[in-house]
Short mmCIF file of C-alpha atoms and ligand atoms in Angstrom, two decimals:
data_model
loop_
_atom_site.label_atom_id
_atom_site.label_comp_id
_atom_site.label_asym_id
_atom_site.label_seq_id
_atom_site.Cartn_x
_atom_site.Cartn_y
_atom_site.Cartn_z
CA MET K 323 144.77 182.17 134.73
CA ALA K 324 141.40 180.70 135.42
CA LYS K 325 139.81 181.39 138.77
CA THR K 326 140.37 178.64 141.34
CA LYS K 327 137.13 176.99 142.21
CA THR K 328 136.59 175.42 145.61
CA ALA K 329 133.87 173.36 147.17
CA PHE K 330 133.32 171.60 150.49
CA PHE K 331 133.39 167.82 150.69
CA CYS K 332 132.59 165.41 153.47
CA GLN K 333 135.75 163.33 153.92
CA ASN K 334 133.68 160.40 155.09
CA CYS K 335 131.07 159.97 152.39
CA GLY K 336 132.06 162.47 149.70
CA THR K 337 128.91 164.60 149.73
CA GLN K 338 129.55 168.03 148.22
CA TYR K 339 128.40 171.29 149.86
CA ALA K 340 128.46 174.86 148.65
CA LYS K 341 129.42 176.14 152.11
CA TRP K 342 130.86 174.71 155.27
CA VAL K 343 128.59 172.79 157.63
CA GLY K 344 129.42 171.21 160.97
CA GLN K 345 127.56 167.96 160.41
CA CYS K 346 127.28 166.14 157.12
CA SER K 347 123.59 165.84 156.36
CA SER K 348 124.15 162.65 154.44
CA CYS K 349 126.26 160.46 156.73
CA LYS K 350 125.64 162.43 159.97
CA GLN K 351 129.35 162.64 160.85
CA TRP K 352 130.58 165.76 162.65
CA ASN K 353 133.53 167.87 161.50
CA THR K 354 134.21 165.90 158.36
CA VAL K 355 133.48 168.68 155.85
CA VAL K 356 136.64 170.23 154.40
CA GLU K 357 137.21 172.82 151.70
CA GLU K 358 139.00 171.51 148.64
CA VAL K 359 140.11 173.07 145.38
CA VAL K 360 137.98 171.63 142.64
CA GLN K 361 139.74 172.81 139.53
CA LYS K 362 142.87 174.86 139.06
CA GLU K 363 143.04 175.61 135.37
CA ASP K 364 141.85 174.31 132.07
CA LYS K 365 142.35 170.65 132.00
CA LYS K 366 143.98 168.52 129.36
CA SER K 367 143.21 164.88 128.83
CA TRP K 368 145.82 162.23 129.71
CA ASN K 369 146.61 162.08 126.07
CA THR K 370 148.25 165.40 125.12
CA ASP K 371 146.48 165.67 121.79
CA SER K 372 143.49 167.42 123.22
CA SER K 373 140.89 167.31 120.52
CA PRO K 374 137.74 166.88 122.58
CA SER K 375 136.78 163.50 121.24
CA SER K 376 139.13 162.04 118.71
CA LYS K 377 136.91 159.10 117.88
CA SER K 378 133.81 159.86 115.87
CA ASN K 379 131.04 158.79 118.18
CA LYS K 380 127.82 158.04 116.43
CA PRO K 381 124.83 156.06 117.63
CA LEU K 382 125.06 152.49 116.36
CA LYS K 383 122.46 149.75 116.17
CA ILE K 384 123.14 147.30 118.97
CA ALA K 385 123.21 144.46 116.46
CA ASP K 386 126.01 146.20 114.55
CA ILE K 387 128.29 146.64 117.55
CA THR K 388 130.98 144.01 117.61
CA SER K 389 131.29 142.57 121.06
CA ASN K 390 134.62 141.43 122.34
CA SER K 391 133.21 139.81 125.43
CA GLU K 392 135.22 136.67 124.79
CA VAL K 393 138.51 138.50 124.92
CA ARG K 394 139.54 138.24 128.53
CA ILE K 395 143.06 138.36 129.82
CA ASN K 396 143.82 135.18 131.70
CA THR K 397 145.77 136.25 134.80
CA LEU K 398 147.08 132.71 135.44
CA ASN K 399 145.64 133.07 138.92
CA GLN K 400 142.57 130.85 138.87
CA GLU K 401 140.94 132.29 141.99
CA PHE K 402 141.40 135.86 140.72
CA ASN K 403 139.99 134.91 137.31
CA ARG K 404 137.02 133.25 138.94
CA VAL K 405 136.13 136.31 141.02
CA LEU K 406 136.47 138.56 137.97
CA GLY K 407 134.13 136.29 136.04
CA GLY K 408 136.72 134.70 133.76
CA GLY K 409 139.68 137.08 133.59
CA LEU K 410 140.49 140.75 133.16
CA VAL K 411 138.45 142.67 130.62
CA PRO K 412 140.59 144.93 128.41
CA GLY K 413 139.95 148.60 129.16
CA SER K 414 138.36 147.88 132.53
CA LEU K 415 139.10 149.55 135.84
CA THR K 416 139.18 147.26 138.87
CA LEU K 417 139.37 148.50 142.43
CA LEU K 418 140.81 146.20 145.10
CA GLY K 419 140.02 147.21 148.67
CA GLY K 420 141.09 145.71 151.97
CA GLU K 421 142.53 146.39 155.40
CA PRO K 422 146.17 147.32 155.74
CA GLY K 423 148.47 144.31 155.78
CA ILE K 424 145.90 141.91 154.43
CA GLY K 425 147.94 141.26 151.28
CA LYS K 426 146.65 143.58 148.54
CA SER K 427 150.10 144.56 147.33
CA THR K 428 151.26 140.96 147.52
CA LEU K 429 148.33 139.69 145.46
CA LEU K 430 148.71 142.29 142.73
CA LEU K 431 152.48 142.00 142.55
CA GLN K 432 152.09 138.26 142.26
CA ILE K 433 149.65 138.71 139.37
CA ALA K 434 152.02 141.18 137.70
CA LEU K 435 154.92 138.75 138.06
CA GLN K 436 153.00 135.73 136.79
CA LEU K 437 151.38 137.39 133.79
CA PRO K 438 153.26 136.64 130.58
CA LEU K 439 152.36 140.12 129.29
CA LYS K 440 154.07 143.44 129.87
CA THR K 441 152.83 144.79 133.19
CA LEU K 442 153.57 148.05 134.94
CA TYR K 443 153.35 148.07 138.73
CA VAL K 444 153.15 151.67 139.94
CA SER K 445 153.71 152.11 143.64
CA GLY K 446 153.33 155.26 145.65
CA GLU K 447 153.85 153.43 148.91
CA GLU K 448 157.03 151.39 148.59
CA SER K 449 160.41 151.96 146.96
CA GLN K 450 161.60 149.94 143.98
CA LYS K 451 164.04 148.09 146.25
CA GLN K 452 161.32 147.12 148.69
CA ILE K 453 159.18 145.82 145.85
CA LYS K 454 162.14 143.89 144.48
CA MET K 455 162.69 142.24 147.87
CA ARG K 456 159.08 141.19 147.95
CA ALA K 457 159.18 140.00 144.34
CA ASP K 458 162.25 137.87 145.10
CA ARG K 459 160.24 135.95 147.64
CA ILE K 460 157.28 135.43 145.32
CA LEU K 461 158.76 134.76 141.89
CA PRO K 462 162.42 135.76 141.51
CA ASP K 463 162.92 135.90 137.77
CA ALA K 464 159.87 137.47 136.19
CA GLU K 465 160.64 139.01 132.83
CA HIS K 466 157.74 141.20 131.85
CA CYS K 467 157.11 143.15 135.02
CA TYR K 468 158.16 146.80 135.28
CA VAL K 469 158.11 148.76 138.52
CA LEU K 470 157.66 152.51 138.80
CA THR K 471 157.55 154.56 141.98
CA GLU K 472 155.59 157.67 141.13
CA THR K 473 152.57 159.46 142.49
CA LYS K 474 151.86 162.13 139.90
CA THR K 475 149.32 160.95 137.34
CA GLN K 476 150.75 163.04 134.51
CA SER K 477 154.21 161.48 135.00
CA ILE K 478 152.67 158.01 135.15
CA PHE K 479 150.89 158.60 131.84
CA GLN K 480 154.13 159.85 130.32
CA GLN K 481 155.92 156.63 131.30
CA VAL K 482 152.97 154.53 130.19
CA SER K 483 152.96 156.08 126.74
CA GLN K 484 156.62 155.12 126.33
CA LEU K 485 156.40 151.63 127.81
CA VAL K 486 152.93 150.68 126.42
CA PRO K 487 152.16 148.01 129.04
CA ASP K 488 149.34 145.46 128.72
CA LEU K 489 148.29 145.89 132.34
CA VAL K 490 148.74 148.79 134.75
CA ILE K 491 148.55 148.30 138.52
CA ILE K 492 148.34 151.34 140.80
CA ASP K 493 149.17 150.88 144.48
CA SER K 494 147.30 152.90 145.79
CA ILE K 495 144.75 155.41 144.49
CA GLN K 496 145.02 157.37 147.77
CA THR K 497 148.69 158.19 147.11
CA LEU K 498 148.12 159.59 143.61
CA HIS K 499 147.79 163.24 142.85
CA SER K 500 146.96 165.13 139.74
CA ASP K 501 148.43 168.51 138.83
CA TYR K 502 145.05 169.81 137.84
CA ILE K 503 143.76 169.71 141.39
CA GLU K 504 145.38 171.54 144.22
CA SER K 505 144.23 169.62 147.27
CA ALA K 506 146.37 167.01 149.01
CA ALA K 507 146.77 163.42 147.83
CA GLY K 508 144.07 161.21 149.31
CA SER K 509 141.45 163.96 149.46
CA ILE K 510 138.08 163.42 147.88
CA SER K 511 138.62 165.64 144.87
CA GLN K 512 142.09 164.19 144.16
CA ILE K 513 140.79 160.63 144.31
CA ARG K 514 137.93 161.52 142.02
CA GLU K 515 140.12 163.34 139.53
CA CYS K 516 142.85 160.67 139.43
CA THR K 517 140.28 157.93 138.98
CA ALA K 518 138.62 159.87 136.18
CA GLU K 519 141.97 160.30 134.42
CA LEU K 520 142.70 156.59 134.80
CA ILE K 521 139.30 155.64 133.45
CA LYS K 522 139.87 157.84 130.44
CA PHE K 523 143.25 156.23 129.91
CA ALA K 524 141.89 152.68 130.30
CA LYS K 525 138.98 153.20 127.93
CA GLU K 526 140.99 155.00 125.27
CA SER K 527 143.98 152.69 125.27
CA ASN K 528 141.99 149.52 126.02
CA THR K 529 144.45 148.66 128.81
CA PRO K 530 143.09 147.12 132.00
CA VAL K 531 143.95 149.04 135.17
CA ILE K 532 143.83 147.66 138.71
CA LEU K 533 143.73 150.12 141.61
CA VAL K 534 144.40 149.45 145.26
CA GLY K 535 142.07 151.33 147.58
CA HIS K 536 142.49 151.70 151.32
CA ILE K 537 139.55 151.11 153.54
CA THR K 538 138.37 153.16 156.48
CA LYS K 539 137.86 151.98 160.03
CA ASP K 540 134.30 150.94 159.39
CA GLY K 541 135.30 148.80 156.43
CA THR K 542 134.25 150.89 153.46
CA ILE K 543 136.68 151.94 150.77
CA ALA K 544 138.19 155.29 151.72
CA GLY K 545 137.16 158.11 149.48
CA PRO K 546 133.80 158.92 148.08
CA LYS K 547 131.21 156.32 147.32
CA ILE K 548 131.43 157.78 143.85
CA LEU K 549 134.74 155.95 143.40
CA GLU K 550 132.88 152.66 143.55
CA HIS K 551 130.41 153.95 140.98
CA MET K 552 133.16 155.04 138.62
CA VAL K 553 135.09 151.77 138.39
CA ASP K 554 133.87 148.64 136.61
CA THR K 555 134.66 146.13 139.31
CA VAL K 556 135.10 146.42 143.05
CA LEU K 557 136.91 143.57 144.78
CA GLN K 558 137.33 143.17 148.50
CA PHE K 559 140.21 141.26 150.04
CA GLU K 560 139.37 140.15 153.54
CA GLY K 561 140.26 137.76 156.28
CA ASP K 562 141.46 137.69 159.82
CA ARG K 563 145.08 138.77 160.00
CA ASN K 564 145.75 136.18 162.69
CA TYR K 565 144.80 133.40 160.29
CA VAL K 566 146.43 132.50 157.03
CA TYR K 567 143.28 132.37 154.91
CA ARG K 568 142.23 135.32 152.78
CA ILE K 569 139.01 135.69 150.86
CA LEU K 570 138.60 137.70 147.70
CA ARG K 571 135.07 138.69 146.75
CA ALA K 572 133.49 140.93 144.18
CA LEU K 573 131.21 143.63 145.59
CA LYS K 574 130.41 144.98 142.14
CA ASN K 575 131.18 143.47 138.77
CA ARG K 576 130.03 144.87 135.46
CA PHE K 577 131.34 141.80 133.63
CA GLY K 578 130.33 138.90 135.81
CA SER K 579 128.51 137.76 138.90
CA THR K 580 129.29 139.05 142.38
CA SER K 581 128.66 135.73 144.05
CA GLU K 582 132.03 134.20 143.30
CA LEU K 583 134.69 133.82 145.91
CA GLY K 584 138.43 133.25 145.80
CA ILE K 585 140.33 131.72 148.69
CA TYR K 586 144.06 132.17 149.30
CA GLU K 587 146.49 131.07 151.91
CA MET K 588 149.23 133.51 152.94
CA GLN K 589 152.59 131.78 152.93
CA GLY K 590 156.19 132.86 153.20
CA SER K 591 156.40 132.92 149.43
CA GLY K 592 153.26 134.88 148.73
CA LEU K 593 149.64 133.85 148.37
CA ARG K 594 148.81 130.27 147.50
CA GLU K 595 145.54 129.59 145.72
CA VAL K 596 143.32 127.25 147.69
CA ASN K 597 141.52 125.16 145.12
CA ASN K 598 139.84 122.81 147.50
CA PRO K 599 138.81 124.94 150.48
CA SER K 600 136.68 122.33 152.25
CA GLU K 601 139.71 120.24 153.04
CA VAL K 602 141.62 123.04 154.72
CA LEU K 603 138.72 124.44 156.69
CA ILE K 604 137.88 121.21 158.48
CA SER K 605 140.26 120.15 161.21
CA LYS K 606 141.50 116.61 161.02
CA ASN K 607 140.97 115.36 164.55
CA GLU K 608 141.12 111.63 164.98
CA GLU K 609 138.39 111.46 167.60
CA ALA K 610 135.08 113.29 167.56
CA LEU K 611 134.88 116.17 170.02
CA SER K 612 131.75 117.57 171.60
CA GLY K 613 130.60 121.00 170.42
CA MET K 614 131.68 120.54 166.82
CA ALA K 615 129.51 120.21 163.74
CA ILE K 616 130.19 120.49 160.03
CA ALA K 617 128.00 122.69 157.83
CA ALA K 618 127.67 122.31 154.08
CA THR K 619 127.45 125.86 152.76
CA VAL K 620 127.60 127.34 149.30
CA GLU K 621 129.69 130.44 148.64
CA GLY K 622 129.14 131.80 145.17
CA MET K 623 128.89 128.78 142.93
CA ARG K 624 131.18 126.71 145.13
CA PRO K 625 130.08 124.31 147.82
CA LEU K 626 132.20 124.64 150.94
CA LEU K 627 132.25 122.55 154.08
CA ILE K 628 133.07 124.46 157.24
CA GLU K 629 133.45 123.58 160.86
CA ILE K 630 131.29 125.19 163.53
CA GLN K 631 132.45 125.08 167.12
CA ALA K 632 130.24 125.82 170.10
CA LEU K 633 130.93 126.08 173.78
CA VAL K 634 128.04 126.09 176.23
CA SER K 635 128.90 126.53 179.88
CA THR K 636 127.19 127.70 183.04
CA ALA K 637 127.31 131.49 183.33
CA VAL K 638 129.53 132.67 186.16
CA TYR K 639 128.21 136.22 186.16
CA GLY K 640 124.61 137.36 186.26
CA THR K 641 124.07 138.03 182.57
CA PRO K 642 125.05 135.09 180.37
CA GLN K 643 127.43 135.91 177.54
CA ARG K 644 126.64 135.24 173.91
CA SER K 645 129.40 135.64 171.45
CA ALA K 646 129.79 134.60 167.85
CA THR K 647 132.86 134.80 165.62
CA GLY K 648 132.13 134.51 161.92
CA PHE K 649 128.40 134.11 162.56
CA ASN K 650 125.67 136.71 163.10
CA ALA K 651 125.17 137.23 166.85
CA LYS K 652 121.49 138.14 166.43
CA ARG K 653 120.89 134.94 164.55
CA LEU K 654 122.62 133.04 167.37
CA ASN K 655 120.25 134.59 169.92
CA MET K 656 117.32 133.61 167.75
CA LEU K 657 118.48 130.01 167.48
CA LEU K 658 118.98 129.85 171.25
CA ALA K 659 115.44 131.14 171.80
CA VAL K 660 114.10 128.50 169.41
CA LEU K 661 115.99 125.75 171.26
CA GLU K 662 114.66 127.00 174.60
CA LYS K 663 111.06 127.26 173.49
CA ARG K 664 110.72 124.34 171.06
CA ALA K 665 113.14 121.76 172.34
CA GLY K 666 113.02 122.54 176.04
CA PHE K 667 116.73 123.21 176.51
CA LYS K 668 117.38 125.61 179.37
CA LEU K 669 120.07 127.73 177.80
CA GLY K 670 118.95 131.00 179.40
CA ALA K 671 121.49 130.75 182.24
CA LYS K 672 124.39 129.57 180.10
CA ASP K 673 127.21 131.27 178.28
CA VAL K 674 127.22 130.36 174.60
CA PHE K 675 130.19 130.91 172.29
CA ILE K 676 130.19 130.12 168.58
CA ASN K 677 133.21 130.09 166.33
CA ILE K 678 133.67 129.31 162.66
CA THR K 679 137.14 127.93 162.21
CA GLY K 680 139.60 129.36 159.72
CA GLY K 681 138.67 132.96 160.54
CA ILE K 682 136.06 133.17 157.81
CA SER K 683 132.59 134.57 158.22
CA VAL K 684 129.53 133.07 156.65
CA ASP K 685 126.02 134.43 156.24
CA ASP K 686 124.46 131.46 154.50
CA PRO K 687 121.31 130.53 156.49
CA ALA K 688 122.01 126.89 155.67
CA ILE K 689 124.53 126.71 158.49
CA ASP K 690 121.77 127.17 161.11
CA LEU K 691 121.31 123.47 161.60
CA ALA K 692 125.02 122.87 162.14
CA VAL K 693 125.10 125.72 164.68
CA VAL K 694 122.17 124.15 166.52
CA GLY K 695 123.89 120.74 166.34
CA ALA K 696 127.11 122.15 167.78
CA ILE K 697 125.28 123.95 170.61
CA LEU K 698 123.30 120.84 171.55
CA SER K 699 126.41 118.70 171.40
CA SER K 700 128.36 121.03 173.68
CA ASN K 701 125.39 121.35 176.04
CA VAL K 702 125.04 117.62 176.64
CA ASP K 703 128.78 117.03 176.13
CA ILE K 704 128.25 114.27 173.60
CA ALA K 705 130.06 114.50 170.27
CA VAL K 706 128.18 114.59 166.98
CA ALA K 707 129.27 111.55 164.96
CA LYS K 708 132.37 112.52 162.99
CA ASN K 709 130.97 111.46 159.66
CA SER K 710 127.84 113.67 159.69
CA CYS K 711 127.20 117.12 158.35
CA PHE K 712 124.27 119.54 158.11
CA ALA K 713 122.58 121.75 155.53
CA ALA K 714 119.31 123.43 156.53
CA GLU K 715 117.85 126.61 157.90
CA VAL K 716 116.02 126.73 161.24
CA GLY K 717 112.80 128.73 161.43
CA LEU K 718 111.21 130.46 164.42
CA ALA K 719 108.74 127.65 165.00
CA GLY K 720 111.60 125.19 165.27
CA GLU K 721 110.89 123.89 161.79
CA ILE K 722 113.79 122.80 159.60
CA ARG K 723 113.58 124.67 156.32
CA PRO K 724 115.00 123.66 152.95
CA VAL K 725 117.90 125.59 151.42
CA GLN K 726 118.90 126.28 147.85
CA ARG K 727 121.29 124.07 145.88
CA VAL K 728 120.96 121.16 148.27
CA ASP K 729 122.18 118.69 145.62
CA GLN K 730 125.47 120.49 145.32
CA ARG K 731 125.95 120.42 149.07
CA ILE K 732 125.18 116.71 149.26
CA LEU K 733 127.65 115.96 146.48
CA GLU K 734 130.42 117.94 148.16
CA ALA K 735 129.82 116.18 151.48
CA GLU K 736 129.89 112.84 149.68
CA LYS K 737 133.11 113.78 147.91
CA LEU K 738 134.80 114.58 151.20
CA GLY K 739 133.88 111.22 152.66
CA PHE K 740 130.96 112.08 154.94
CA SER K 741 128.42 109.31 155.39
CA LYS K 742 125.41 111.25 156.70
CA ILE K 743 123.93 114.64 155.86
CA PHE K 744 120.98 116.18 157.70
CA VAL K 745 118.63 118.23 155.51
CA SER K 746 115.07 119.51 155.72
CA LYS K 747 112.31 117.04 154.97
CA ASN K 748 110.99 119.52 152.42
CA SER K 749 114.24 119.64 150.46
CA LYS K 750 113.82 118.89 146.78
CA ILE K 751 116.62 116.49 146.01
CA SER K 752 117.02 115.47 142.41
CA LEU K 753 120.07 113.28 142.89
CA LYS K 754 119.28 109.72 141.94
CA GLN K 755 121.03 107.56 144.48
CA PRO K 756 123.60 109.38 146.53
CA LYS K 757 126.05 107.12 148.34
CA ILE K 758 125.81 109.34 151.38
CA GLU K 759 122.85 108.75 153.71
CA VAL K 760 120.49 111.74 153.45
CA ILE K 761 118.53 112.16 156.69
CA LYS K 762 115.44 114.33 156.33
CA ILE K 763 114.11 116.02 159.42
CA GLY K 764 111.21 118.39 159.98
CA LYS K 765 111.67 119.78 163.50
CA VAL K 766 114.46 120.63 165.91
CA GLU K 767 113.19 117.96 168.36
CA GLU K 768 113.78 115.28 165.73
CA LEU K 769 117.37 116.42 165.39
CA VAL K 770 117.92 115.87 169.11
CA LYS K 771 116.57 112.31 168.80
CA GLN K 772 118.64 111.58 165.72
CA LEU K 773 121.86 112.88 167.20
CA PHE K 774 121.76 111.67 170.76
CA GLY K 775 119.17 108.89 170.70
P1 TYD F 1312 150.80 143.51 151.94
O1 TYD F 1312 150.61 142.95 150.59
O2 TYD F 1312 151.89 144.50 152.12
O3 TYD F 1312 149.46 144.13 152.48
P2 TYD F 1312 148.66 145.42 151.99
O4 TYD F 1312 149.23 145.87 150.70
O5 TYD F 1312 147.24 144.92 151.89
O6 TYD F 1312 148.78 146.41 153.07
O7 TYD F 1312 150.95 142.26 152.89
C1 TYD F 1312 151.68 142.35 154.00
C2 TYD F 1312 151.60 141.10 154.83
O8 TYD F 1312 151.78 139.91 154.11
C3 TYD F 1312 152.73 141.19 155.79
O9 TYD F 1312 152.19 141.19 157.10
C4 TYD F 1312 153.58 140.01 155.54
C5 TYD F 1312 152.75 139.10 154.72
N1 TYD F 1312 153.50 138.38 153.69
C6 TYD F 1312 153.73 137.02 153.82
O10 TYD F 1312 153.34 136.41 154.83
N2 TYD F 1312 154.40 136.36 152.84
C7 TYD F 1312 154.87 136.98 151.72
O11 TYD F 1312 155.47 136.34 150.85
C8 TYD F 1312 154.63 138.38 151.59
C9 TYD F 1312 155.12 139.11 150.38
C10 TYD F 1312 153.94 139.03 152.59
MG1 MG F 1313 150.25 147.63 150.30
#
């Protein structure tokens, strides 16, 4: 029998060491380095015929390689397709990460149930009965979906070679273990080995594989960073568990852009695709309330109107509080300093709270002007007119700066029935004659005049 080989791995970042160390020199965490068995014995490929490379691999001229880029598997889930860049690519490995309970298993089971192709849903976390109960709520009579509860990769491949599915879903990579590695499921070397076996399977059989990956407390996908390098696409499913909206984004995509975004609503019967997010993110109050402003942002290629709420009140304790939900707190402090210095608002002794409704977080600088509008409105307790919205960045000198894709934002605002949009005076607008009134401003002071006379 071959000698067992061991190495030391940081459980936080996956850095490999030849001997034990107390602190990982890469991620600076203490006591995270653990000894793991690297390789037990000579390894076979997933496919038991173990000729090293069955295909004859020769260099080819790039012009002679036939591309099958058009062949994408339509998942019948428009938001999922959009984030992937048009559908699943055959032979690709996709990793879906997200906090526990956010809806990863629900999303993938839903895709498996909807797909009119043979899918295999492998779960190491739930029993077949539990999955059936969940499936009954989502789509009771799906015909092509098979469920397997198994955690050993070799057994999974055995079943796969009999069933020959068109899509394999693994929930989750942290529960898998391979016989060729001795360490426990979920350890760095197991994750790496199982992923490598799955990649080999996906590429050789041209079957797409979707993996669920758990994330750690600080929000990164558990397991080595190398996992993210190995797979073709990394998707993140996020949202506030207290809200019903969930956002799917691509962090890495070898076959499309990473700027696309999918929005879902969690319902009793699974995840509903939200095709028109602007309508759900804006509350439908009859009367205008002070401290509210609508921002026209762009997420990926999609314009999105969101509601910013601000509350400015006299600080009760010595140090005023500044808190922002869904918006960068440092940016909030900067905007407050600009308002204090350039527009003469004494906000230094006031508590300021900012909230983006719907539990989503936005880092588009174009929402600056709406944040400023909401703060000013709450401060003077006068509502911003209900039919106005904002799309501009605010600079340190109090200047209103133009933002990209302003035409798209104006069109979306117009579509949703707004009658005024505030933009920078330097914005390059190529729209001919928008029905909406476009108000161009150059400085924060002008905004105050425009809003409150
Ligand atoms: P789940 O997919 O198990 O999360 P993950 O796999 O990311 O850990 O989602 C669990 C949550 O989703 C759970 O709190 C209940 C909720 N849920 C619904 O609201 N409606 C449904 O139809 C389903 C299946 C789940
Ligand atoms: Mg799950």
